[in-house]
XYZ file of C-alpha atoms in Angstrom:
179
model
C 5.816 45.198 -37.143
C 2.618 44.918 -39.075
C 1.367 41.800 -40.673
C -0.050 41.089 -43.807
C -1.977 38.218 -44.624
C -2.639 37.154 -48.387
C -5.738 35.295 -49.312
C -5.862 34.035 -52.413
C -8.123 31.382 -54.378
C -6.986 28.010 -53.936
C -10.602 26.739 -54.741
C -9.700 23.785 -56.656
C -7.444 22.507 -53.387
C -11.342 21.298 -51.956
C -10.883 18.494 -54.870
C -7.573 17.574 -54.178
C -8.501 17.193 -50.536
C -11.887 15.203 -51.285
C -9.519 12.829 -53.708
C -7.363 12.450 -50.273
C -10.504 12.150 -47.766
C -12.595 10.031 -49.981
C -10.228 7.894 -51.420
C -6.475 7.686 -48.707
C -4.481 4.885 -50.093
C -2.211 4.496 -52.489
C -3.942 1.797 -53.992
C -7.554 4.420 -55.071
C -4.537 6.851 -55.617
C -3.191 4.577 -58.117
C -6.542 3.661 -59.916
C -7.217 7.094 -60.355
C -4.335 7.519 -62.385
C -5.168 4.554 -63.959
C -8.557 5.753 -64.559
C -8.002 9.039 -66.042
C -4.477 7.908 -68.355
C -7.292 5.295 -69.994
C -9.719 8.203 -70.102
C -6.706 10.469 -71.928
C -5.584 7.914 -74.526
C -9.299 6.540 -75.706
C -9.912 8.301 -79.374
C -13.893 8.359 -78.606
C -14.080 7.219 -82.660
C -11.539 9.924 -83.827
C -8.455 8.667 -84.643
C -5.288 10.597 -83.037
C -7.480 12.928 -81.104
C -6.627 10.534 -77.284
C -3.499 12.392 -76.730
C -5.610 15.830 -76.985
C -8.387 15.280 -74.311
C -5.543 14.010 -72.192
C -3.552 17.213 -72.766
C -6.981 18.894 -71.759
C -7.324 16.897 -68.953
C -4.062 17.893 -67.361
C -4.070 21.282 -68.343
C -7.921 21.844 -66.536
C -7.323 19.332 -63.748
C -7.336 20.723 -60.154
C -3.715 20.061 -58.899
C -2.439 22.594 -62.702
C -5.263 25.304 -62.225
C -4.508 25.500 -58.406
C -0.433 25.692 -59.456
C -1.021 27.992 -62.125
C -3.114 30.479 -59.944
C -0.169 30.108 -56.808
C 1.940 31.404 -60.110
C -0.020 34.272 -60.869
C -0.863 35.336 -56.900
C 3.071 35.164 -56.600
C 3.649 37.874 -59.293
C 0.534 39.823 -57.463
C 2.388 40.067 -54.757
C 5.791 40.690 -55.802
C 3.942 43.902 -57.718
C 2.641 45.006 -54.477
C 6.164 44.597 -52.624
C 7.568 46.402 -55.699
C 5.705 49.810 -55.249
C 5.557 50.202 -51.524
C 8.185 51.814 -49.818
C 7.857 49.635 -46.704
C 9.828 46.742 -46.348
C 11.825 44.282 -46.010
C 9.600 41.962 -45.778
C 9.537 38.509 -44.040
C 7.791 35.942 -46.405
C 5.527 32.631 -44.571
C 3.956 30.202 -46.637
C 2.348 26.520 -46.280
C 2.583 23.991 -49.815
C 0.855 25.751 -52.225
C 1.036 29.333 -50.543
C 4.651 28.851 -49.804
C 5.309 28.170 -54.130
C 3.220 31.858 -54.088
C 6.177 33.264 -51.859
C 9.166 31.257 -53.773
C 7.391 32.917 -57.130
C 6.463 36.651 -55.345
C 10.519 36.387 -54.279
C 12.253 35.079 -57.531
C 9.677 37.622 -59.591
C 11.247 40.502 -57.328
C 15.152 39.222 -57.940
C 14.333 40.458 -61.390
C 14.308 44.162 -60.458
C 16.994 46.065 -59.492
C 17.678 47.564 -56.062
C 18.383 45.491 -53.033
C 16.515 42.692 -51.698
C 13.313 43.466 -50.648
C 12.997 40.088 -48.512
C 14.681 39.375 -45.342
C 13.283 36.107 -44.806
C 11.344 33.337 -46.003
C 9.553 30.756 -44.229
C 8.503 27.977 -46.299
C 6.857 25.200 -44.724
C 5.761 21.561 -46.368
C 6.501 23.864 -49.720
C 4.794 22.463 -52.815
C 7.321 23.315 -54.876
C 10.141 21.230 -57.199
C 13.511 20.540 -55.852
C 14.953 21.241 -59.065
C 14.954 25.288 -59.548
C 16.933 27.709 -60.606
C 17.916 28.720 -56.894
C 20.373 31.529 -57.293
C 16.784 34.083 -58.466
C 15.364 33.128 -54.627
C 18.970 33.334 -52.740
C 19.003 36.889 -54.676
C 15.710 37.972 -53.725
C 16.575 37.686 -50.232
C 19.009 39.477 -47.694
C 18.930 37.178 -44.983
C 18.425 32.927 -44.637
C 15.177 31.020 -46.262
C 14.134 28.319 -43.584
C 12.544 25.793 -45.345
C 10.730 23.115 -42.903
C 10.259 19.980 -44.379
C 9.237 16.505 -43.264
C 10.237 13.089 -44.978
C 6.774 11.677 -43.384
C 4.514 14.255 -45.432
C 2.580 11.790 -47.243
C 0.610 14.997 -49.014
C 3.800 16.072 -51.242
C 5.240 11.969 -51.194
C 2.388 10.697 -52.832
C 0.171 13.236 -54.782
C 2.576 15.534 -55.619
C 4.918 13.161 -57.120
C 1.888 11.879 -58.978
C 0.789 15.270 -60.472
C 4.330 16.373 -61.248
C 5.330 12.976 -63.123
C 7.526 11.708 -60.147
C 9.200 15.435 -59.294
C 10.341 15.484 -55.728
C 9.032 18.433 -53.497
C 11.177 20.794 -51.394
C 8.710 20.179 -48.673
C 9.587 16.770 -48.819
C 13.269 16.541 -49.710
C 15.193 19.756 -48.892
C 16.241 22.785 -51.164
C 19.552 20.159 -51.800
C 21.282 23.376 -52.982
C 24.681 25.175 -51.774
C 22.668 28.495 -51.118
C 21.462 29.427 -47.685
């Protein structure tokens, strides 16, 4: 069967991995936060205006822009299953690319017609635990295999941090009665 392969930008993932390189411990994790929730709540002499550069800050930080474009490259793609006639497709993806397969699949449970996915793989998925899971178990005809390790310090530590303490499938398990 053929393979496809999906490339898509994940630029901003070179910061989040110079954050982990450069900095490793939870300790320089933990002052960064520090560091940018005192940046975010300083008024820089206009009163009430703190809480809007911190808004910014989150919304252009790497960890949301890299998200938001795994959110749009997962509708891409569910567009492209959508008008071939090919198919069914088996679905891979690692963290960030596998939350571009849970969004290409759940975008495609929206149409009618049968599945178009018989599989997923998802491995270390950077995706939350707590989704609506009956979309994805639509989506797909067969079983989604979801590896997952309790010892991924990538999703225990950073993506707690930039999801406000949300635990990660990739860490945790789907913890859901679908297959």
């Amino acid at each position: 069967a053929p393979v496809y392969q999906v490339h898509w930008g994940a630029k901003e993932l070179k910061d989040l991995t110079g954050l982990l390189v450069s900095n490793g411990s939870k300790a320089a994790v933990r002052a960064v936060l520090v560091q940018a929730a005192k940046h975010g709540s300083k008024a820089h002499g206009l009163p009430g205006i703190g809480w809007v550069l911190g808004v910014h800050g989150v919304a252009t930080n790497p960890w949301t822009l890299a998200k938001t474009r795994a959110g749009m490259t997962g509708v891409a793609l569910a567009a492209l299953i959508a008008r071939t006639t090919e198919g069914p497709y088996v679905l891979v993806g690692h963290s960030l690319g596998a939350r571009v397969m849970v969004t290409a699949a759940q975008t495609l449970a929206t149409q009618s017609g049968s599945p178009r996915i018989e599989a997923m793989h998802l491995l270390g998925a950077a995706v939350g635990r707590k989704g609506d899971w009956h979309s994805l178990n639509a989506a797909t005809s067969g079983v989604i295999w979801n590896y997952w390790s309790s010892n991924d310090n990538v999703l225990r530590w950073l993506y707690k941090m930039a999801e406000v303490g949300q635990e990660p499938v990739g860490q945790t398990g789907f913890k859901t009665p679908f297959p």
